[in-house]
Amino acid sequence: KRGERRVLIGPNGAGKSTLLRIIAGGLLPMEGKVEIGTRVLPAYLSQDFEETFDSERTVYETVRAVAPGRQEADLRALLGSLGFRGDDVEKPTGVLSGGERIRLGLARLLARPANLLILDEPTTHLDIPARQALEEALKRFDGTLLVVSHDIEFVRRIEARVLALEPEG
């Protein structure tokens, strides 16, 4: 429901990421159907989001491409809040570290309007400042949140309720 925060937990291989991909529309369900509300604007960050980066594009160009209507100052402020300051925004994505790639993925996600965030293991490879920035951004986010995470401290900090997926599904 609107405004709810849920974290999906369970053992590896139980289908957590698959369920998120189905909800996000990236996979068709084998049975049943997914119905997204008429005013729901989902945004999905998968574990393999990095494959969609053009390694020649800069950090700024990558975010600009998904939010062409936003002002440059807004996009630079968003990037700055995720640790991309000064010349960092001109780095090509191909040279970014794992943590920087995740932060760029989050920036790209947050640059578009969304009221449903679907995040698959968003804290993987994040350094402490980026993790804290993510936690604060998610605390301020007033939409609906669905996250897969094995990180109990992260779950506690974003104040999400836990849904457990059992091995048999």
PDB file of C-alpha atoms in Angstrom:
ATOM      1  CA  LYS A   1       0.000   0.000   0.000  1.00  0.00           C
ATOM      2  CA  ARG A   2       1.017   3.604  -0.447  1.00  0.00           C
ATOM      3  CA  GLY A   3       3.801   4.660   1.900  1.00  0.00           C
ATOM      4  CA  GLU A   4       4.576   1.181   3.208  1.00  0.00           C
ATOM      5  CA  ARG A   5       8.177   0.021   3.598  1.00  0.00           C
ATOM      6  CA  ARG A   6       8.946  -3.648   3.179  1.00  0.00           C
ATOM      7  CA  VAL A   7      12.171  -5.606   3.096  1.00  0.00           C
ATOM      8  CA  LEU A   8      12.117  -9.054   1.568  1.00  0.00           C
ATOM      9  CA  ILE A   9      14.498 -11.520   3.197  1.00  0.00           C
ATOM     10  CA  GLY A  10      15.213 -15.188   2.680  1.00  0.00           C
ATOM     11  CA  PRO A  11      17.948 -17.632   1.751  1.00  0.00           C
ATOM     12  CA  ASN A  12      19.893 -17.318  -1.479  1.00  0.00           C
ATOM     13  CA  GLY A  13      18.032 -18.943  -4.342  1.00  0.00           C
ATOM     14  CA  ALA A  14      14.584 -18.556  -2.753  1.00  0.00           C
ATOM     15  CA  GLY A  15      13.401 -16.199  -5.515  1.00  0.00           C
ATOM     16  CA  LYS A  16      13.677 -12.744  -3.925  1.00  0.00           C
ATOM     17  CA  SER A  17      15.303 -11.057  -6.920  1.00  0.00           C
ATOM     18  CA  THR A  18      13.006 -12.888  -9.323  1.00  0.00           C
ATOM     19  CA  LEU A  19       9.975 -11.633  -7.414  1.00  0.00           C
ATOM     20  CA  LEU A  20      11.261  -8.052  -7.601  1.00  0.00           C
ATOM     21  CA  ARG A  21      11.866  -8.371 -11.350  1.00  0.00           C
ATOM     22  CA  ILE A  22       8.324  -9.645 -11.819  1.00  0.00           C
ATOM     23  CA  ILE A  23       6.856  -6.770  -9.791  1.00  0.00           C
ATOM     24  CA  ALA A  24       9.006  -4.267 -11.700  1.00  0.00           C
ATOM     25  CA  GLY A  25       7.843  -5.674 -15.039  1.00  0.00           C
ATOM     26  CA  GLY A  26      11.183  -7.108 -16.114  1.00  0.00           C
ATOM     27  CA  LEU A  27       9.907 -10.700 -16.057  1.00  0.00           C
ATOM     28  CA  LEU A  28       6.522 -12.234 -16.699  1.00  0.00           C
ATOM     29  CA  PRO A  29       5.077 -14.383 -13.916  1.00  0.00           C
ATOM     30  CA  MET A  30       4.708 -18.099 -14.639  1.00  0.00           C
ATOM     31  CA  GLU A  31       1.227 -17.934 -13.109  1.00  0.00           C
ATOM     32  CA  GLY A  32      -1.106 -15.125 -12.138  1.00  0.00           C
ATOM     33  CA  LYS A  33      -0.560 -11.471 -12.929  1.00  0.00           C
ATOM     34  CA  VAL A  34       0.874  -8.285 -11.490  1.00  0.00           C
ATOM     35  CA  GLU A  35      -1.318  -5.212 -11.344  1.00  0.00           C
ATOM     36  CA  ILE A  36       0.328  -1.888 -10.625  1.00  0.00           C
ATOM     37  CA  GLY A  37      -1.985   0.923  -9.527  1.00  0.00           C
ATOM     38  CA  THR A  38      -2.910   3.597 -12.050  1.00  0.00           C
ATOM     39  CA  ARG A  39      -0.942   6.363 -10.319  1.00  0.00           C
ATOM     40  CA  VAL A  40       2.023   4.243  -9.305  1.00  0.00           C
ATOM     41  CA  LEU A  41       5.348   5.287 -10.824  1.00  0.00           C
ATOM     42  CA  PRO A  42       7.796   2.452 -10.133  1.00  0.00           C
ATOM     43  CA  ALA A  43      11.566   2.744 -10.258  1.00  0.00           C
ATOM     44  CA  TYR A  44      13.684  -0.402 -10.111  1.00  0.00           C
ATOM     45  CA  LEU A  45      17.343  -0.898  -9.222  1.00  0.00           C
ATOM     46  CA  SER A  46      18.421  -4.438 -10.044  1.00  0.00           C
ATOM     47  CA  GLN A  47      21.606  -6.166  -8.989  1.00  0.00           C
ATOM     48  CA  ASP A  48      22.861  -5.998 -12.579  1.00  0.00           C
ATOM     49  CA  PHE A  49      21.923  -2.365 -13.291  1.00  0.00           C
ATOM     50  CA  GLU A  50      25.540  -1.564 -14.178  1.00  0.00           C
ATOM     51  CA  GLU A  51      25.135  -3.389 -17.491  1.00  0.00           C
ATOM     52  CA  THR A  52      22.955  -0.504 -18.669  1.00  0.00           C
ATOM     53  CA  PHE A  53      25.718   2.104 -18.254  1.00  0.00           C
ATOM     54  CA  ASP A  54      27.471   3.417 -21.346  1.00  0.00           C
ATOM     55  CA  SER A  55      31.127   3.317 -20.259  1.00  0.00           C
ATOM     56  CA  GLU A  56      31.945   6.360 -22.422  1.00  0.00           C
ATOM     57  CA  ARG A  57      29.278   8.602 -20.862  1.00  0.00           C
ATOM     58  CA  THR A  58      30.142  10.753 -17.901  1.00  0.00           C
ATOM     59  CA  VAL A  59      28.409  10.520 -14.535  1.00  0.00           C
ATOM     60  CA  TYR A  60      26.477  13.710 -15.300  1.00  0.00           C
ATOM     61  CA  GLU A  61      25.494  12.574 -18.825  1.00  0.00           C
ATOM     62  CA  THR A  62      24.223   9.266 -17.425  1.00  0.00           C
ATOM     63  CA  VAL A  63      21.854  11.016 -15.031  1.00  0.00           C
ATOM     64  CA  ARG A  64      20.875  13.710 -17.553  1.00  0.00           C
ATOM     65  CA  ALA A  65      19.826  10.985 -20.033  1.00  0.00           C
ATOM     66  CA  VAL A  66      17.046   9.739 -17.726  1.00  0.00           C
ATOM     67  CA  ALA A  67      15.876  13.188 -16.612  1.00  0.00           C
ATOM     68  CA  PRO A  68      16.146  15.520 -19.602  1.00  0.00           C
ATOM     69  CA  GLY A  69      13.605  17.978 -18.194  1.00  0.00           C
ATOM     70  CA  ARG A  70      15.375  18.605 -14.893  1.00  0.00           C
ATOM     71  CA  GLN A  71      17.543  21.621 -14.311  1.00  0.00           C
ATOM     72  CA  GLU A  72      21.316  21.129 -14.305  1.00  0.00           C
ATOM     73  CA  ALA A  73      21.582  22.575 -10.781  1.00  0.00           C
ATOM     74  CA  ASP A  74      19.046  20.014  -9.495  1.00  0.00           C
ATOM     75  CA  LEU A  75      20.910  17.123 -11.081  1.00  0.00           C
ATOM     76  CA  ARG A  76      24.261  18.346  -9.740  1.00  0.00           C
ATOM     77  CA  ALA A  77      22.737  18.719  -6.265  1.00  0.00           C
ATOM     78  CA  LEU A  78      21.406  15.155  -6.474  1.00  0.00           C
ATOM     79  CA  LEU A  79      24.812  13.868  -7.582  1.00  0.00           C
ATOM     80  CA  GLY A  80      26.502  15.875  -4.837  1.00  0.00           C
ATOM     81  CA  SER A  81      24.231  14.361  -2.195  1.00  0.00           C
ATOM     82  CA  LEU A  82      25.459  10.953  -3.337  1.00  0.00           C
ATOM     83  CA  GLY A  83      29.135  11.915  -3.191  1.00  0.00           C
ATOM     84  CA  PHE A  84      29.767  13.077  -6.783  1.00  0.00           C
ATOM     85  CA  ARG A  85      31.177  16.574  -6.363  1.00  0.00           C
ATOM     86  CA  GLY A  86      33.240  18.850  -8.579  1.00  0.00           C
ATOM     87  CA  ASP A  87      35.123  16.998 -11.294  1.00  0.00           C
ATOM     88  CA  ASP A  88      33.634  13.645 -10.186  1.00  0.00           C
ATOM     89  CA  VAL A  89      30.583  14.351 -12.354  1.00  0.00           C
ATOM     90  CA  GLU A  90      32.824  14.397 -15.453  1.00  0.00           C
ATOM     91  CA  LYS A  91      34.280  10.923 -14.860  1.00  0.00           C
ATOM     92  CA  PRO A  92      33.371   8.335 -17.491  1.00  0.00           C
ATOM     93  CA  THR A  93      31.275   5.561 -15.964  1.00  0.00           C
ATOM     94  CA  GLY A  94      33.771   2.973 -17.184  1.00  0.00           C
ATOM     95  CA  VAL A  95      36.327   4.035 -14.555  1.00  0.00           C
ATOM     96  CA  LEU A  96      33.998   4.093 -11.540  1.00  0.00           C
ATOM     97  CA  SER A  97      34.552   1.838  -8.537  1.00  0.00           C
ATOM     98  CA  GLY A  98      31.839  -0.588  -7.427  1.00  0.00           C
ATOM     99  CA  GLY A  99      30.556   1.812  -4.777  1.00  0.00           C
ATOM    100  CA  GLU A 100      30.530   4.727  -7.212  1.00  0.00           C
ATOM    101  CA  ARG A 101      28.566   2.628  -9.709  1.00  0.00           C
ATOM    102  CA  ILE A 102      25.915   1.861  -7.110  1.00  0.00           C
ATOM    103  CA  ARG A 103      25.696   5.524  -6.128  1.00  0.00           C
ATOM    104  CA  LEU A 104      25.312   6.443  -9.810  1.00  0.00           C
ATOM    105  CA  GLY A 105      22.587   3.829 -10.190  1.00  0.00           C
ATOM    106  CA  LEU A 106      20.768   5.362  -7.238  1.00  0.00           C
ATOM    107  CA  ALA A 107      21.185   8.857  -8.681  1.00  0.00           C
ATOM    108  CA  ARG A 108      19.750   7.689 -11.982  1.00  0.00           C
ATOM    109  CA  LEU A 109      16.848   6.116 -10.118  1.00  0.00           C
ATOM    110  CA  LEU A 110      16.165   9.201  -7.987  1.00  0.00           C
ATOM    111  CA  ALA A 111      16.423  11.607 -10.932  1.00  0.00           C
ATOM    112  CA  ARG A 112      13.069  10.418 -12.266  1.00  0.00           C
ATOM    113  CA  PRO A 113       9.745  10.852 -10.520  1.00  0.00           C
ATOM    114  CA  ALA A 114       8.761   7.675  -8.680  1.00  0.00           C
ATOM    115  CA  ASN A 115       6.478   6.764  -5.821  1.00  0.00           C
ATOM    116  CA  LEU A 116       7.447   3.076  -5.667  1.00  0.00           C
ATOM    117  CA  LEU A 117      11.125   2.211  -5.245  1.00  0.00           C
ATOM    118  CA  ILE A 118      12.071  -1.416  -5.871  1.00  0.00           C
ATOM    119  CA  LEU A 119      15.673  -2.003  -4.774  1.00  0.00           C
ATOM    120  CA  ASP A 120      17.610  -5.261  -5.006  1.00  0.00           C
ATOM    121  CA  GLU A 121      20.526  -5.316  -2.535  1.00  0.00           C
ATOM    122  CA  PRO A 122      21.184  -1.557  -2.715  1.00  0.00           C
ATOM    123  CA  THR A 123      23.904  -1.480  -0.032  1.00  0.00           C
ATOM    124  CA  THR A 124      26.242  -3.919  -1.786  1.00  0.00           C
ATOM    125  CA  HIS A 125      29.676  -2.280  -2.303  1.00  0.00           C
ATOM    126  CA  LEU A 126      28.655   1.007  -0.673  1.00  0.00           C
ATOM    127  CA  ASP A 127      31.170   2.812   1.486  1.00  0.00           C
ATOM    128  CA  ILE A 128      29.992   4.234   4.820  1.00  0.00           C
ATOM    129  CA  PRO A 129      29.212   7.797   3.615  1.00  0.00           C
ATOM    130  CA  ALA A 130      27.268   6.509   0.580  1.00  0.00           C
ATOM    131  CA  ARG A 131      25.379   4.047   2.741  1.00  0.00           C
ATOM    132  CA  GLN A 132      24.441   6.789   5.198  1.00  0.00           C
ATOM    133  CA  ALA A 133      23.308   9.024   2.317  1.00  0.00           C
ATOM    134  CA  LEU A 134      21.161   6.186   0.968  1.00  0.00           C
ATOM    135  CA  GLU A 135      19.625   5.517   4.381  1.00  0.00           C
ATOM    136  CA  GLU A 136      18.798   9.212   4.840  1.00  0.00           C
ATOM    137  CA  ALA A 137      17.328   9.492   1.344  1.00  0.00           C
ATOM    138  CA  LEU A 138      15.134   6.443   1.935  1.00  0.00           C
ATOM    139  CA  LYS A 139      13.993   7.754   5.315  1.00  0.00           C
ATOM    140  CA  ARG A 140      12.876  10.986   3.623  1.00  0.00           C
ATOM    141  CA  PHE A 141      11.240   9.164   0.703  1.00  0.00           C
ATOM    142  CA  ASP A 142       7.486   9.335   1.235  1.00  0.00           C
ATOM    143  CA  GLY A 143       6.506   6.753  -1.363  1.00  0.00           C
ATOM    144  CA  THR A 144       6.357   2.982  -1.148  1.00  0.00           C
ATOM    145  CA  LEU A 145       9.544   0.988  -0.717  1.00  0.00           C
ATOM    146  CA  LEU A 146      10.226  -2.676  -1.524  1.00  0.00           C
ATOM    147  CA  VAL A 147      13.799  -3.838  -0.907  1.00  0.00           C
ATOM    148  CA  VAL A 148      15.740  -7.087  -0.892  1.00  0.00           C
ATOM    149  CA  SER A 149      18.514  -6.922   1.688  1.00  0.00           C
ATOM    150  CA  HIS A 150      20.540  -9.228   3.897  1.00  0.00           C
ATOM    151  CA  ASP A 151      21.793  -6.239   5.891  1.00  0.00           C
ATOM    152  CA  ILE A 152      19.879  -6.154   9.182  1.00  0.00           C
ATOM    153  CA  GLU A 153      21.318  -2.791  10.275  1.00  0.00           C
ATOM    154  CA  PHE A 154      20.183  -1.221   7.011  1.00  0.00           C
ATOM    155  CA  VAL A 155      16.716  -2.717   7.500  1.00  0.00           C
ATOM    156  CA  ARG A 156      16.531  -1.274  11.013  1.00  0.00           C
ATOM    157  CA  ARG A 157      17.701   2.166   9.929  1.00  0.00           C
ATOM    158  CA  ILE A 158      15.157   2.536   7.122  1.00  0.00           C
ATOM    159  CA  GLU A 159      12.426   1.335   9.501  1.00  0.00           C
ATOM    160  CA  ALA A 160      10.980  -1.271   7.154  1.00  0.00           C
ATOM    161  CA  ARG A 161       8.814  -4.236   8.017  1.00  0.00           C
ATOM    162  CA  VAL A 162      10.202  -7.627   7.072  1.00  0.00           C
ATOM    163  CA  LEU A 163       8.625 -10.149   4.730  1.00  0.00           C
ATOM    164  CA  ALA A 164      10.331 -13.541   4.851  1.00  0.00           C
ATOM    165  CA  LEU A 165      10.447 -15.762   1.769  1.00  0.00           C
ATOM    166  CA  GLU A 166      10.766 -19.382   2.755  1.00  0.00           C
ATOM    167  CA  PRO A 167      12.971 -21.825   0.785  1.00  0.00           C
ATOM    168  CA  GLU A 168       9.931 -23.520  -0.717  1.00  0.00           C
ATOM    169  CA  GLY A 169       8.649 -20.163  -1.955  1.00  0.00           C
TER     170      GLY A 169
END
